[in-house]
PDB file of C-alpha atoms in Angstrom:
ATOM      1  CA  MET A   1    -119.966 -44.625 -14.647  1.00 46.00           C
ATOM      2  CA  PRO A   2    -121.558 -48.070 -14.658  1.00 49.00           C
ATOM      3  CA  ASP A   3    -122.343 -49.830 -17.907  1.00 53.00           C
ATOM      4  CA  PRO A   4    -126.135 -49.942 -17.372  1.00 57.00           C
ATOM      5  CA  MET A   5    -126.315 -46.152 -17.266  1.00 66.00           C
ATOM      6  CA  PHE A   6    -124.103 -45.790 -20.344  1.00 65.00           C
ATOM      7  CA  PHE A   7    -126.161 -48.113 -22.531  1.00 72.00           C
ATOM      8  CA  THR A   8    -129.437 -46.893 -21.017  1.00 77.00           C
ATOM      9  CA  THR A   9    -128.743 -43.501 -22.590  1.00 74.00           C
ATOM     10  CA  TYR A  10    -128.600 -45.051 -26.055  1.00 73.00           C
ATOM     11  CA  LEU A  11    -131.595 -47.272 -25.390  1.00 77.00           C
ATOM     12  CA  LEU A  12    -133.494 -44.114 -24.418  1.00 78.00           C
ATOM     13  CA  TYR A  13    -132.390 -42.375 -27.635  1.00 75.00           C
ATOM     14  CA  PHE A  14    -133.311 -45.282 -29.912  1.00 76.00           C
ATOM     15  CA  GLY A  15    -136.537 -45.957 -27.999  1.00 78.00           C
ATOM     16  CA  LEU A  16    -137.759 -42.374 -28.393  1.00 79.00           C
ATOM     17  CA  TYR A  17    -136.650 -42.374 -32.025  1.00 76.00           C
ATOM     18  CA  ASP A  18    -138.531 -45.621 -32.633  1.00 77.00           C
ATOM     19  CA  ILE A  19    -141.724 -44.323 -31.006  1.00 79.00           C
ATOM     20  CA  TYR A  20    -141.595 -40.956 -32.758  1.00 78.00           C
ATOM     21  CA  TYR A  21    -140.551 -42.001 -36.275  1.00 75.00           C
ATOM     22  CA  ASN A  22    -141.413 -45.682 -36.711  1.00 76.00           C
ATOM     23  CA  THR A  23    -144.918 -45.892 -35.224  1.00 79.00           C
ATOM     24  CA  ASP A  24    -146.530 -44.597 -38.425  1.00 78.00           C
ATOM     25  CA  THR A  25    -144.564 -47.084 -40.531  1.00 76.00           C
ATOM     26  CA  LYS A  26    -145.612 -50.008 -38.329  1.00 77.00           C
ATOM     27  CA  LEU A  27    -149.260 -48.928 -38.493  1.00 78.00           C
ATOM     28  CA  ASP A  28    -149.047 -48.425 -42.280  1.00 78.00           C
ATOM     29  CA  ASP A  29    -147.768 -51.995 -42.608  1.00 76.00           C
ATOM     30  CA  LEU A  30    -150.933 -53.123 -40.824  1.00 76.00           C
ATOM     31  CA  GLU A  31    -153.045 -51.061 -43.255  1.00 77.00           C
ATOM     32  CA  SER A  32    -154.648 -49.220 -40.325  1.00 75.00           C
ATOM     33  CA  SER A  33    -157.215 -46.499 -40.903  1.00 79.00           C
ATOM     34  CA  GLU A  34    -156.490 -42.909 -39.860  1.00 84.00           C
ATOM     35  CA  ALA A  35    -158.782 -43.291 -36.831  1.00 84.00           C
ATOM     36  CA  GLN A  36    -156.930 -46.429 -35.699  1.00 81.00           C
ATOM     37  CA  LYS A  37    -153.564 -44.703 -36.157  1.00 82.00           C
ATOM     38  CA  TRP A  38    -154.757 -41.713 -34.153  1.00 85.00           C
ATOM     39  CA  LEU A  39    -156.040 -43.951 -31.330  1.00 85.00           C
ATOM     40  CA  VAL A  40    -152.826 -46.000 -31.069  1.00 84.00           C
ATOM     41  CA  LYS A  41    -150.613 -42.884 -31.133  1.00 84.00           C
ATOM     42  CA  TRP A  42    -152.867 -41.258 -28.513  1.00 85.00           C
ATOM     43  CA  ILE A  43    -152.461 -44.290 -26.225  1.00 86.00           C
ATOM     44  CA  LEU A  44    -148.661 -44.333 -26.671  1.00 84.00           C
ATOM     45  CA  LYS A  45    -148.319 -40.594 -26.008  1.00 82.00           C
ATOM     46  CA  ASN A  46    -150.486 -40.824 -22.895  1.00 82.00           C
ATOM     47  CA  ILE A  47    -148.346 -43.647 -21.516  1.00 81.00           C
ATOM     48  CA  LEU A  48    -145.248 -41.445 -21.939  1.00 78.00           C
ATOM     49  CA  ILE A  49    -146.939 -38.341 -20.481  1.00 77.00           C
ATOM     50  CA  ILE A  50    -148.291 -40.197 -17.437  1.00 77.00           C
ATOM     51  CA  ALA A  51    -144.886 -41.818 -16.863  1.00 71.00           C
ATOM     52  CA  TYR A  52    -143.107 -38.462 -17.044  1.00 68.00           C
ATOM     53  CA  PHE A  53    -145.375 -36.617 -14.608  1.00 69.00           C
ATOM     54  CA  ARG A  54    -146.058 -39.457 -12.171  1.00 66.00           C
ATOM     55  CA  PRO A  55    -143.371 -39.174  -9.447  1.00 57.00           C
ATOM     56  CA  GLY A  56    -143.292 -42.721  -8.050  1.00 55.00           C
ATOM     57  CA  LEU A  57    -143.676 -45.327 -10.778  1.00 53.00           C
ATOM     58  CA  PRO A  58    -144.250 -47.754  -9.048  1.00 53.00           C
ATOM     59  CA  PRO A  59    -143.814 -47.204  -5.262  1.00 52.00           C
ATOM     60  CA  GLN A  60    -140.209 -47.700  -4.160  1.00 54.00           C
ATOM     61  CA  LEU A  61    -141.304 -50.072  -1.377  1.00 50.00           C
ATOM     62  CA  VAL A  62    -142.490 -52.597  -3.951  1.00 55.00           C
ATOM     63  CA  ILE A  63    -139.864 -52.508  -6.710  1.00 63.00           C
ATOM     64  CA  ASN A  64    -136.487 -50.744  -6.807  1.00 67.00           C
ATOM     65  CA  ASP A  65    -134.897 -48.977  -9.789  1.00 68.00           C
ATOM     66  CA  ASN A  66    -132.602 -51.864 -10.704  1.00 71.00           C
ATOM     67  CA  THR A  67    -135.514 -54.325 -10.827  1.00 75.00           C
ATOM     68  CA  LEU A  68    -137.471 -51.907 -13.019  1.00 75.00           C
ATOM     69  CA  LEU A  69    -134.508 -51.670 -15.385  1.00 76.00           C
ATOM     70  CA  ILE A  70    -134.224 -55.476 -15.527  1.00 80.00           C
ATOM     71  CA  TYR A  71    -137.918 -55.996 -16.319  1.00 79.00           C
ATOM     72  CA  GLY A  72    -138.088 -53.037 -18.698  1.00 80.00           C
ATOM     73  CA  SER A  73    -135.029 -54.005 -20.728  1.00 81.00           C
ATOM     74  CA  ALA A  74    -136.080 -57.677 -20.906  1.00 83.00           C
ATOM     75  CA  GLY A  75    -139.551 -56.685 -22.109  1.00 83.00           C
ATOM     76  CA  LEU A  76    -138.068 -54.205 -24.559  1.00 81.00           C
ATOM     77  CA  ALA A  77    -135.791 -56.857 -26.073  1.00 81.00           C
ATOM     78  CA  LEU A  78    -138.646 -59.346 -26.449  1.00 81.00           C
ATOM     79  CA  THR A  79    -141.209 -56.928 -27.888  1.00 83.00           C
ATOM     80  CA  THR A  80    -138.674 -55.355 -30.261  1.00 78.00           C
ATOM     81  CA  VAL A  81    -137.937 -58.749 -31.771  1.00 78.00           C
ATOM     82  CA  TRP A  82    -141.554 -59.973 -31.858  1.00 78.00           C
ATOM     83  CA  ILE A  83    -143.246 -56.915 -33.427  1.00 76.00           C
ATOM     84  CA  PRO A  84    -141.845 -57.586 -36.957  1.00 75.00           C
ATOM     85  CA  CYS A  85    -142.708 -61.295 -36.611  1.00 77.00           C
ATOM     86  CA  VAL A  86    -146.455 -60.789 -36.100  1.00 76.00           C
ATOM     87  CA  LYS A  87    -147.220 -58.353 -38.927  1.00 73.00           C
ATOM     88  CA  ASN A  88    -150.089 -60.563 -40.104  1.00 78.00           C
ATOM     89  CA  SER A  89    -151.969 -60.065 -36.829  1.00 80.00           C
ATOM     90  CA  PRO A  90    -152.892 -56.367 -36.413  1.00 79.00           C
ATOM     91  CA  MET A  91    -154.380 -56.776 -32.921  1.00 82.00           C
ATOM     92  CA  LEU A  92    -151.340 -58.631 -31.585  1.00 84.00           C
ATOM     93  CA  THR A  93    -148.973 -56.106 -33.191  1.00 82.00           C
ATOM     94  CA  ILE A  94    -150.785 -53.155 -31.609  1.00 83.00           C
ATOM     95  CA  LEU A  95    -150.796 -54.868 -28.197  1.00 84.00           C
ATOM     96  CA  LEU A  96    -147.054 -55.538 -28.553  1.00 84.00           C
ATOM     97  CA  MET A  97    -146.458 -51.891 -29.534  1.00 84.00           C
ATOM     98  CA  ILE A  98    -148.268 -50.729 -26.385  1.00 84.00           C
ATOM     99  CA  LEU A  99    -146.364 -53.266 -24.263  1.00 84.00           C
ATOM    100  CA  HIS A 100    -143.135 -52.097 -25.944  1.00 85.00           C
ATOM    101  CA  VAL A 101    -143.764 -48.501 -24.826  1.00 85.00           C
ATOM    102  CA  ILE A 102    -144.682 -49.614 -21.291  1.00 84.00           C
ATOM    103  CA  CYS A 103    -141.416 -51.607 -21.046  1.00 83.00           C
ATOM    104  CA  PHE A 104    -139.521 -48.625 -22.448  1.00 83.00           C
ATOM    105  CA  VAL A 105    -141.093 -46.383 -19.783  1.00 82.00           C
ATOM    106  CA  ILE A 106    -140.386 -48.619 -16.780  1.00 79.00           C
ATOM    107  CA  GLY A 107    -136.875 -49.448 -18.024  1.00 80.00           C
ATOM    108  CA  PRO A 108    -134.589 -46.891 -19.711  1.00 81.00           C
ATOM    109  CA  PHE A 109    -136.986 -43.912 -19.536  1.00 82.00           C
ATOM    110  CA  ASN A 110    -137.511 -44.243 -15.767  1.00 79.00           C
ATOM    111  CA  THR A 111    -133.814 -44.935 -15.099  1.00 78.00           C
ATOM    112  CA  PHE A 112    -132.622 -41.940 -17.112  1.00 78.00           C
ATOM    113  CA  ARG A 113    -135.260 -39.675 -15.551  1.00 78.00           C
ATOM    114  CA  ARG A 114    -134.127 -40.642 -12.051  1.00 77.00           C
ATOM    115  CA  PHE A 115    -130.515 -40.065 -13.115  1.00 75.00           C
ATOM    116  CA  LEU A 116    -131.342 -36.507 -14.224  1.00 77.00           C
ATOM    117  CA  ARG A 117    -133.417 -35.830 -11.108  1.00 74.00           C
ATOM    118  CA  GLY A 118    -130.541 -36.446  -8.721  1.00 72.00           C
ATOM    119  CA  GLY A 119    -129.117 -39.880  -9.470  1.00 69.00           C
ATOM    120  CA  TYR A 120    -126.035 -38.249 -11.007  1.00 68.00           C
ATOM    121  CA  ARG A 121    -124.973 -37.087  -7.514  1.00 71.00           C
ATOM    122  CA  GLN A 122    -123.698 -40.559  -6.668  1.00 70.00           C
ATOM    123  CA  TYR A 123    -120.925 -40.145  -9.273  1.00 71.00           C
ATOM    124  CA  SER A 124    -117.892 -37.892  -9.076  1.00 74.00           C
ATOM    125  CA  ARG A 125    -117.425 -35.018 -11.525  1.00 76.00           C
ATOM    126  CA  ILE A 126    -114.574 -36.898 -13.173  1.00 78.00           C
ATOM    127  CA  ASP A 127    -116.832 -39.927 -13.773  1.00 74.00           C
ATOM    128  CA  LEU A 128    -119.555 -37.718 -15.240  1.00 72.00           C
ATOM    129  CA  LEU A 129    -117.059 -35.944 -17.514  1.00 75.00           C
ATOM    130  CA  ASN A 130    -115.603 -39.280 -18.676  1.00 73.00           C
ATOM    131  CA  TYR A 131    -119.138 -40.539 -19.302  1.00 69.00           C
ATOM    132  CA  LEU A 132    -119.987 -37.492 -21.422  1.00 70.00           C
ATOM    133  CA  LEU A 133    -116.730 -37.676 -23.402  1.00 72.00           C
ATOM    134  CA  LEU A 134    -117.233 -41.405 -23.999  1.00 67.00           C
ATOM    135  CA  ILE A 135    -120.755 -40.827 -25.299  1.00 66.00           C
ATOM    136  CA  ILE A 136    -119.619 -38.068 -27.666  1.00 67.00           C
ATOM    137  CA  GLY A 137    -116.437 -39.868 -28.728  1.00 62.00           C
ATOM    138  CA  VAL A 138    -117.901 -43.295 -29.376  1.00 58.00           C
ATOM    139  CA  PHE A 139    -121.420 -42.591 -30.550  1.00 60.00           C
ATOM    140  CA  GLY A 140    -121.854 -38.856 -31.065  1.00 60.00           C
ATOM    141  CA  LYS A 141    -120.823 -38.553 -34.707  1.00 60.00           C
ATOM    142  CA  GLN A 142    -122.516 -41.786 -35.735  1.00 58.00           C
ATOM    143  CA  SER A 143    -125.775 -40.927 -33.937  1.00 61.00           C
ATOM    144  CA  SER A 144    -125.911 -37.548 -35.646  1.00 62.00           C
ATOM    145  CA  ALA A 145    -125.186 -39.282 -38.974  1.00 61.00           C
ATOM    146  CA  HIS A 146    -128.162 -41.563 -38.342  1.00 59.00           C
ATOM    147  CA  PHE A 147    -130.418 -38.692 -37.281  1.00 60.00           C
ATOM    148  CA  PHE A 148    -129.526 -36.458 -40.254  1.00 62.00           C
ATOM    149  CA  ASN A 149    -129.288 -39.341 -42.788  1.00 62.00           C
ATOM    150  CA  GLU A 150    -125.612 -38.704 -43.537  1.00 58.00           C
ATOM    151  CA  SER A 151    -123.216 -41.332 -44.791  1.00 60.00           C
ATOM    152  CA  VAL A 152    -121.182 -43.111 -42.135  1.00 54.00           C
ATOM    153  CA  THR A 153    -117.400 -42.707 -42.237  1.00 55.00           C
ATOM    154  CA  PRO A 154    -115.820 -46.088 -43.050  1.00 55.00           C
ATOM    155  CA  ILE A 155    -113.230 -47.545 -40.717  1.00 53.00           C
ATOM    156  CA  ASP A 156    -109.636 -46.697 -41.639  1.00 57.00           C
ATOM    157  CA  PHE A 157    -107.559 -49.767 -40.773  1.00 56.00           C
ATOM    158  CA  THR A 158    -104.298 -47.789 -40.842  1.00 65.00           C
ATOM    159  CA  GLU A 159    -105.339 -45.954 -37.639  1.00 67.00           C
ATOM    160  CA  SER A 160    -104.579 -47.183 -34.125  1.00 64.00           C
ATOM    161  CA  HIS A 161    -106.589 -50.106 -32.786  1.00 60.00           C
ATOM    162  CA  SER A 162    -108.420 -47.932 -30.237  1.00 59.00           C
ATOM    163  CA  LYS A 163    -109.633 -45.542 -32.965  1.00 61.00           C
ATOM    164  CA  GLN A 164    -110.682 -48.477 -35.164  1.00 58.00           C
ATOM    165  CA  PHE A 165    -112.632 -49.990 -32.255  1.00 58.00           C
ATOM    166  CA  THR A 166    -114.309 -46.655 -31.479  1.00 57.00           C
ATOM    167  CA  LYS A 167    -115.430 -46.263 -35.102  1.00 59.00           C
ATOM    168  CA  PHE A 168    -116.570 -49.890 -35.209  1.00 57.00           C
ATOM    169  CA  LEU A 169    -118.759 -49.381 -32.119  1.00 58.00           C
ATOM    170  CA  GLY A 170    -120.166 -46.195 -33.607  1.00 57.00           C
ATOM    171  CA  CYS A 171    -120.991 -47.854 -36.939  1.00 58.00           C
ATOM    172  CA  CYS A 172    -122.791 -50.676 -35.120  1.00 60.00           C
ATOM    173  CA  PHE A 173    -125.171 -48.125 -33.637  1.00 61.00           C
ATOM    174  CA  VAL A 174    -126.211 -46.447 -36.883  1.00 63.00           C
ATOM    175  CA  PRO A 175    -129.172 -48.493 -38.097  1.00 64.00           C
ATOM    176  CA  GLN A 176    -130.263 -47.715 -41.653  1.00 64.00           C
ATOM    177  CA  THR A 177    -133.044 -50.264 -42.230  1.00 66.00           C
ATOM    178  CA  ALA A 178    -135.941 -51.479 -40.076  1.00 66.00           C
ATOM    179  CA  PHE A 179    -134.149 -54.802 -39.503  1.00 67.00           C
ATOM    180  CA  GLU A 180    -130.945 -53.056 -38.354  1.00 68.00           C
ATOM    181  CA  PHE A 181    -133.024 -50.877 -36.043  1.00 70.00           C
ATOM    182  CA  VAL A 182    -134.587 -53.965 -34.420  1.00 72.00           C
ATOM    183  CA  ARG A 183    -131.154 -55.551 -34.084  1.00 73.00           C
ATOM    184  CA  VAL A 184    -129.600 -52.487 -32.396  1.00 73.00           C
ATOM    185  CA  GLU A 185    -132.491 -51.923 -29.989  1.00 75.00           C
ATOM    186  CA  SER A 186    -132.736 -55.593 -28.992  1.00 77.00           C
ATOM    187  CA  VAL A 187    -128.948 -55.963 -28.528  1.00 75.00           C
ATOM    188  CA  LEU A 188    -128.847 -52.810 -26.386  1.00 75.00           C
ATOM    189  CA  SER A 189    -131.760 -54.134 -24.320  1.00 80.00           C
ATOM    190  CA  VAL A 190    -129.991 -57.444 -23.719  1.00 79.00           C
ATOM    191  CA  ILE A 191    -126.767 -55.632 -22.709  1.00 76.00           C
ATOM    192  CA  VAL A 192    -128.643 -53.388 -20.256  1.00 77.00           C
ATOM    193  CA  PHE A 193    -130.535 -56.426 -18.901  1.00 79.00           C
ATOM    194  CA  ARG A 194    -127.298 -58.364 -18.334  1.00 78.00           C
ATOM    195  CA  ASN A 195    -125.513 -55.411 -16.720  1.00 74.00           C
ATOM    196  CA  ALA A 196    -128.496 -54.587 -14.489  1.00 75.00           C
ATOM    197  CA  ILE A 197    -128.619 -58.184 -13.215  1.00 77.00           C
ATOM    198  CA  PHE A 198    -124.903 -58.330 -12.391  1.00 74.00           C
ATOM    199  CA  SER A 199    -124.505 -54.766 -11.050  1.00 66.00           C
TER     200      SER A 199
END
């Protein structure tokens, strides 16, 4: 299983989590009214709905999947980092939030959707099983700890190096604060961008 697909799964998870849980917080920081919040959330949801039900986004003759992943992950990394920096400008923040969702849709969302709709056939069953076990082994426990607000198990340095490394990777992907969330999402975006360019 190639690296872009592995990290795209986590970028998809954190991207959906960010849109679903952190949009209200970002809009509260801007002191938006309820009508403004409703309008921004309506725009973001419609972008996701249109992207899900539109079969060719965009036509394959113009841009291929790898190019979409490159542009989407680059845009995601840039907008993720810039949104906290422009809190004093509500209009710019809202435009960046919309651009963030568009980049998320054309990058990890589109790539993972195509993977589920038949892209997995290019991999052997062994590769798919290894991919699933790697996801569960490296990030499964830590992702559930993040989702259910549980404490993260500290690294035991008496264990083997491979187990220490696995726990270290898992702990890196359990953001607790808004800053850690930005760091994880932007680092994942840069990794996917780099792997998509060199794949």
